[in-house]
Tab-separated table of N, CA and C in Angstrom:
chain	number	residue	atom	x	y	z
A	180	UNK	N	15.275	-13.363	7.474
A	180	UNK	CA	14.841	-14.103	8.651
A	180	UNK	C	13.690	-13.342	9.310
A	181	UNK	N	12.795	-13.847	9.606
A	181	UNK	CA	11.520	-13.374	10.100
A	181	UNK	C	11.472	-13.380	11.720
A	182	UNK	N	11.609	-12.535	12.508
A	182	UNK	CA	11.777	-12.796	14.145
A	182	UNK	C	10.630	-13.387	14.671
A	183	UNK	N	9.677	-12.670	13.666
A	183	UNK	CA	8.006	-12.961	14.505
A	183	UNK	C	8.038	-14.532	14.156
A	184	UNK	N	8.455	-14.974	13.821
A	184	UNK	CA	7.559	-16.611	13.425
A	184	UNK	C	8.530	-16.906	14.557
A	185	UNK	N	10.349	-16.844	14.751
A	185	UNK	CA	11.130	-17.570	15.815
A	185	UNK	C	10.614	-17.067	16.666
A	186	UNK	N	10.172	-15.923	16.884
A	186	UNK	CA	9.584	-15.879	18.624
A	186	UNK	C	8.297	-16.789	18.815
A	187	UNK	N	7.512	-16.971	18.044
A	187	UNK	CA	6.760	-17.668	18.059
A	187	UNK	C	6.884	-18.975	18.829
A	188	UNK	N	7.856	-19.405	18.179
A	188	UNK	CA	8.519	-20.969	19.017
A	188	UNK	C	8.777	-20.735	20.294
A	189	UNK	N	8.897	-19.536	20.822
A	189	UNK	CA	9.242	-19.142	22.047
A	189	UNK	C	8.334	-19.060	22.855
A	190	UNK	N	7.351	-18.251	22.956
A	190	UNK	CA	5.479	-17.804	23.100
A	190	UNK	C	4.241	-19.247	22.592
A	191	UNK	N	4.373	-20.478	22.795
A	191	UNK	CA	3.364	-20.798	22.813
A	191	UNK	C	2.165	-20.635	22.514
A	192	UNK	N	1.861	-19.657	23.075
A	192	UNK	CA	0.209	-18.989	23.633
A	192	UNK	C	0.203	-18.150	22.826
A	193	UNK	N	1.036	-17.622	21.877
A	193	UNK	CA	0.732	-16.736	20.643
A	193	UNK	C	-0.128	-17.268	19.688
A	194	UNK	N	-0.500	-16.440	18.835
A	194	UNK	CA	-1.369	-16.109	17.783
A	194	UNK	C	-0.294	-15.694	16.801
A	195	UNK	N	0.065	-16.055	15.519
A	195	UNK	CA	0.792	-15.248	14.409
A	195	UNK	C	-0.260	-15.426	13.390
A	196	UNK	N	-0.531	-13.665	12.934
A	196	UNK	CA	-1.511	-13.583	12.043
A	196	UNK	C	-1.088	-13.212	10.533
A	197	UNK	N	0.437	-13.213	10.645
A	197	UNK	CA	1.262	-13.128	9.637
A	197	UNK	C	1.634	-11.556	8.920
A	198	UNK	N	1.179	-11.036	10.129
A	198	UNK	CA	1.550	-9.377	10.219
A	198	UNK	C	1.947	-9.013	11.608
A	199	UNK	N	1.535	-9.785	12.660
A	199	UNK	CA	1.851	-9.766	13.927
A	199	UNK	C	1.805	-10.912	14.713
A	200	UNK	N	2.258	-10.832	16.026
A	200	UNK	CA	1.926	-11.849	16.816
A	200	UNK	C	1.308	-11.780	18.245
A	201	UNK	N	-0.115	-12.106	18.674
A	201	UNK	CA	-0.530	-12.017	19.208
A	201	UNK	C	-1.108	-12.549	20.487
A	202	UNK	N	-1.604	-12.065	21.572
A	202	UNK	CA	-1.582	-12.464	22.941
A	202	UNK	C	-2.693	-12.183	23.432
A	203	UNK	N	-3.917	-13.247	23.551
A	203	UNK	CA	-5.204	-12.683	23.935
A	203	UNK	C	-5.616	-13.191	25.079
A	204	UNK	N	-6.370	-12.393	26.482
A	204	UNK	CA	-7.114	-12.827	26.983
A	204	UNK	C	-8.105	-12.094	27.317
A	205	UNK	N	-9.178	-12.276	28.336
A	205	UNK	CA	-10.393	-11.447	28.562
A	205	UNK	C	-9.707	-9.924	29.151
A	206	UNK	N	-8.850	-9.816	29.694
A	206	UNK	CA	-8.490	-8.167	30.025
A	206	UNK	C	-7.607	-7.673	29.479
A	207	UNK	N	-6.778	-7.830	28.411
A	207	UNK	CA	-5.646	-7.723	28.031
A	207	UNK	C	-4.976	-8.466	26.426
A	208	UNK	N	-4.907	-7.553	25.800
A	208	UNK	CA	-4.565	-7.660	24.466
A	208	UNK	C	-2.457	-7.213	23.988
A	209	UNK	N	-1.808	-8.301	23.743
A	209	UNK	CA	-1.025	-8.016	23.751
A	209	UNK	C	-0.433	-8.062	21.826
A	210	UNK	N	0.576	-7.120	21.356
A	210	UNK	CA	0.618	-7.458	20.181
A	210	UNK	C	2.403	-7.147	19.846
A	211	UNK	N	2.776	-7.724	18.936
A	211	UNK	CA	4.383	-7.751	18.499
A	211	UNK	C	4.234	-7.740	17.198
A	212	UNK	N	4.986	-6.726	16.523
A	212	UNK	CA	5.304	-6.643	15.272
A	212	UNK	C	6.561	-6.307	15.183
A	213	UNK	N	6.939	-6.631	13.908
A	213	UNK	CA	8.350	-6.727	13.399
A	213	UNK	C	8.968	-5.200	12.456
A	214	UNK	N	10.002	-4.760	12.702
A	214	UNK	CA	10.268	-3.123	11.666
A	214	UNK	C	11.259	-3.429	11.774
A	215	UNK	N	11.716	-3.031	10.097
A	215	UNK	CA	13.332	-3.777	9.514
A	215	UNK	C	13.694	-2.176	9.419
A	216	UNK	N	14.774	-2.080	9.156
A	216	UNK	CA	15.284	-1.175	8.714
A	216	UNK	C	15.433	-0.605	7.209
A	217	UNK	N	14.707	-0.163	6.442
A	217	UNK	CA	14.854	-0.078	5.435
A	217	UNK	C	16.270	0.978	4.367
A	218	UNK	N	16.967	1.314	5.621
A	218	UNK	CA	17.960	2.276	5.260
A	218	UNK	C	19.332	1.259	4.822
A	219	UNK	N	19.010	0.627	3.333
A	219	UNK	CA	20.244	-0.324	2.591
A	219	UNK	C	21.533	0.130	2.310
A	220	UNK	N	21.525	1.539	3.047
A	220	UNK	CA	22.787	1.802	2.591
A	220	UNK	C	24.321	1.974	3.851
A	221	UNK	N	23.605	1.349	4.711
A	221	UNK	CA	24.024	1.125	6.154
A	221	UNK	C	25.252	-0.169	5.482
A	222	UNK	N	26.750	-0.314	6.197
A	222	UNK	CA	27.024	-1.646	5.642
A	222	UNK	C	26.684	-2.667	6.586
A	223	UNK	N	26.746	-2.947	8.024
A	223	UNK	CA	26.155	-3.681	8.945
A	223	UNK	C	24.625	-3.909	9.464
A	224	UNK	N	24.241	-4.827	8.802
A	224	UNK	CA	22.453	-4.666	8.947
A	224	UNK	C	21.723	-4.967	10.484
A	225	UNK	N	21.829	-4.142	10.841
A	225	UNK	CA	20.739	-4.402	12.716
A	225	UNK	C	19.766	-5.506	12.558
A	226	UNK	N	19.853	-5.703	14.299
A	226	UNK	CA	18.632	-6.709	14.336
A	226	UNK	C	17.341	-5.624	14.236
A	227	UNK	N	16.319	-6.561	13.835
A	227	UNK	CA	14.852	-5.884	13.637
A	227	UNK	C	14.216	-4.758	14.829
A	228	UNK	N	13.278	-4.621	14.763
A	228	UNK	CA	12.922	-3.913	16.044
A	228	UNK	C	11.537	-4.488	16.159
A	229	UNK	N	11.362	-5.172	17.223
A	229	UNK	CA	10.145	-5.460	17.594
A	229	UNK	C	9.339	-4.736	18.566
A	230	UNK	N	8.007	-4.559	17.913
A	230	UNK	CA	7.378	-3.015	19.134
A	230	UNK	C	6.151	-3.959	19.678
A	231	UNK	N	6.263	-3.696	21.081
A	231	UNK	CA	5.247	-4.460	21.848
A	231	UNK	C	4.495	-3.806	22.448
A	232	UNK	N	3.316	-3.828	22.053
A	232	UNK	CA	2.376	-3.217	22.145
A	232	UNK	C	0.909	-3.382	23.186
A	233	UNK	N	0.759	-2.624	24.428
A	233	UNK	CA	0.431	-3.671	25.227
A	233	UNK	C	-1.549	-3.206	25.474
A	234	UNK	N	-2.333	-3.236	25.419
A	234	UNK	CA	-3.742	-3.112	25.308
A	234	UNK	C	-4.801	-3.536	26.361
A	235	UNK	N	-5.805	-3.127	26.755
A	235	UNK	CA	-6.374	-3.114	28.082
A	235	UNK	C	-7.988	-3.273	27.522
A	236	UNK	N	-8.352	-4.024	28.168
A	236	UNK	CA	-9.935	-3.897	28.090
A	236	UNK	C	-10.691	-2.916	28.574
A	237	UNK	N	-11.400	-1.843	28.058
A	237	UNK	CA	-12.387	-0.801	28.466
A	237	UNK	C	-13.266	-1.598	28.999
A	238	UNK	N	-14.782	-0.803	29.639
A	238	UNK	CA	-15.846	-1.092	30.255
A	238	UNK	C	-16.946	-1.183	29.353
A	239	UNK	N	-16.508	-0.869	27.880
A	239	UNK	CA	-17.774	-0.698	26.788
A	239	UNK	C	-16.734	-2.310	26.016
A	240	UNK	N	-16.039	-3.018	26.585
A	240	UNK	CA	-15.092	-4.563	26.047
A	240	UNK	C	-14.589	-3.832	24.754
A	241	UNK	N	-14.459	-3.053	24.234
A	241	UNK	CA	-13.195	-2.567	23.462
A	241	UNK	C	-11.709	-2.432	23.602
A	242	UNK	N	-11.133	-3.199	23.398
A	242	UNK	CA	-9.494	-2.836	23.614
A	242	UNK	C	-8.854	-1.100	23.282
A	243	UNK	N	-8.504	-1.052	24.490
A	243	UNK	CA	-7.862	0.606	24.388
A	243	UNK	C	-6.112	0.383	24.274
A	244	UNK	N	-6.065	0.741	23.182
A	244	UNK	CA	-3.986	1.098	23.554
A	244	UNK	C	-3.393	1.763	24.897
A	245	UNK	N	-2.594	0.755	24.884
A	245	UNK	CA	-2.344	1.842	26.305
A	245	UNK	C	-0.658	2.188	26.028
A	246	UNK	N	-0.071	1.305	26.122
A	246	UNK	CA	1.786	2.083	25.793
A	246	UNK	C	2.688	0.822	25.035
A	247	UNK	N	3.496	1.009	24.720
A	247	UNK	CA	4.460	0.108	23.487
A	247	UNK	C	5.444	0.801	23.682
A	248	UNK	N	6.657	-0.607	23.636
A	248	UNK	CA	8.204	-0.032	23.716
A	248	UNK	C	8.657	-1.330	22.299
A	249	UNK	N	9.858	-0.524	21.972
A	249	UNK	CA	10.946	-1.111	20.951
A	249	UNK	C	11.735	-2.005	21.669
A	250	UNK	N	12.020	-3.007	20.625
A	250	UNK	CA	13.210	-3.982	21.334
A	250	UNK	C	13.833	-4.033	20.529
A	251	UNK	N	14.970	-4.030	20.412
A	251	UNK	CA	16.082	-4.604	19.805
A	251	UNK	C	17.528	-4.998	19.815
A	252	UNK	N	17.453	-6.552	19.848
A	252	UNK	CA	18.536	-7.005	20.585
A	252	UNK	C	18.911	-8.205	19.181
A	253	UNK	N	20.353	-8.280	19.723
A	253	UNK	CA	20.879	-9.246	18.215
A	253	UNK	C	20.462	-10.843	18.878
A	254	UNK	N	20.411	-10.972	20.410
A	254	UNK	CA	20.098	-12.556	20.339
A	254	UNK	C	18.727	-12.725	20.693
A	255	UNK	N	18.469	-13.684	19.768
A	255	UNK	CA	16.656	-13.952	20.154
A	255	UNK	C	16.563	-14.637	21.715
A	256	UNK	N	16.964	-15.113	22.315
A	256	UNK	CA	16.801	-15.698	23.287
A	256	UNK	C	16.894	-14.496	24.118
A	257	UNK	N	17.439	-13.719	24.347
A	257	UNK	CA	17.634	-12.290	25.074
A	257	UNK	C	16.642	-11.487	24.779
A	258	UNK	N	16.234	-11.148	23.492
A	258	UNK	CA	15.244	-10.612	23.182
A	258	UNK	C	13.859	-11.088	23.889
A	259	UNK	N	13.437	-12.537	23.323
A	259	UNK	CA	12.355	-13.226	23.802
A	259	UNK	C	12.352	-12.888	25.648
A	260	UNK	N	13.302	-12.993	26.066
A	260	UNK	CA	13.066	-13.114	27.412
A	260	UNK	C	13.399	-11.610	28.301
A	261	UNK	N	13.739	-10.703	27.883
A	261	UNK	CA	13.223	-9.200	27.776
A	261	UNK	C	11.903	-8.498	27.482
A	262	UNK	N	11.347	-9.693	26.080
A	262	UNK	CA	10.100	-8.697	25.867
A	262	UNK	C	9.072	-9.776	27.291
A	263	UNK	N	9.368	-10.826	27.220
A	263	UNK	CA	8.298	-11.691	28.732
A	263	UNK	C	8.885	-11.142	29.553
A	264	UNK	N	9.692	-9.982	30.626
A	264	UNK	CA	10.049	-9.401	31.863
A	264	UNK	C	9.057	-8.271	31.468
A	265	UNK	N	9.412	-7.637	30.242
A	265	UNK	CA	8.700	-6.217	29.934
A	265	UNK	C	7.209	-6.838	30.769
A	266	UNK	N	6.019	-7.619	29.281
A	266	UNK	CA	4.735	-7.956	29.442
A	266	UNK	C	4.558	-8.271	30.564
A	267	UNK	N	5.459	-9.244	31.369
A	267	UNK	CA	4.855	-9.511	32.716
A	267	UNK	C	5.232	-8.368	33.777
A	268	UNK	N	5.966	-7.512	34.096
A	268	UNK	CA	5.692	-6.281	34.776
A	268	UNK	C	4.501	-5.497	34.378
A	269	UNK	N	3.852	-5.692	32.990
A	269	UNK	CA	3.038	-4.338	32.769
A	269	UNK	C	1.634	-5.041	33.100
A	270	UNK	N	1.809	-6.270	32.616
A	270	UNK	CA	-0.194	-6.388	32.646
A	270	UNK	C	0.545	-7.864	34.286
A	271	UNK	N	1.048	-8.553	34.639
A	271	UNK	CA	1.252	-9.209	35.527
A	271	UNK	C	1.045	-10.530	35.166
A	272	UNK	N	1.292	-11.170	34.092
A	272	UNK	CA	1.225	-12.019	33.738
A	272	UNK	C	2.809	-13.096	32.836
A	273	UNK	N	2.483	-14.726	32.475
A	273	UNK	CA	3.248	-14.679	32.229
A	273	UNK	C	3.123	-15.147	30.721
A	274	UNK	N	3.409	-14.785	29.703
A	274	UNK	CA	3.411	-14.869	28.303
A	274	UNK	C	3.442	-16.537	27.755
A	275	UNK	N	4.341	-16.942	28.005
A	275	UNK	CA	4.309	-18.489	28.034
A	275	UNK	C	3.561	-19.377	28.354
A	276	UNK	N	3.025	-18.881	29.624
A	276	UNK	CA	1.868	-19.793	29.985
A	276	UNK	C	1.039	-19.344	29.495
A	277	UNK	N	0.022	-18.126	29.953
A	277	UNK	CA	-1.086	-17.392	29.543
A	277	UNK	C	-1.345	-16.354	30.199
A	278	UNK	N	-2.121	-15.336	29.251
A	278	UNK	CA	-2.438	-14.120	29.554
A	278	UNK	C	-3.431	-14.123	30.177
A	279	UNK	N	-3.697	-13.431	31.173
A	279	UNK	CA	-4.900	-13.562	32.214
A	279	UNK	C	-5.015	-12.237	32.159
């Protein structure tokens, strides 16, 4: 199961570039990618970890990284609406509608 495409249905205003999913506007670059666990020898398999990654417009219009946190939660609806509290505390916006 792929989280990034179901969050997708969630986020509207995303971008899925089929490595990530993305959140653009003129000051602010937002990005989500997906990390499985590759340790198969676990017997209960975790939910994914999605790292959100949040990006700022410089004064030369280059996007600068600025900080990224992990999520990982077993219900997508909890998830989805954790990582939109995160994004909208950090840049002040709201994900669903649009990134300003």
């Amino acid at each position: 199961m792929d989280t990034l495409k179901l969050l997708r249905d969630y986020f509207p205003t995303a971008v899925y570039t089929g490595k990530c999913l993305v959140f653009i506007s003129e000051d602010w670059r937002v990005e989500l990618t997906e990390h499985k666990d590759s340790d198969f020898s676990k017997v209960a398999s975790q939910p994914s970890i999605i790292r959100v990654r949040i990006f700022k417009r410089a004064l030369n219009g280059e996007f600068v990284a600025g900080f990224y946190e992990d999520f990982q939660l077993p219900s997508l609806g909890e998830l989805a609406e954790q990582i939109e509290k995160y994004v909208q505390m950090a840049i002040g916006s709201n994900l669903r509608e649009n990134v300003e």
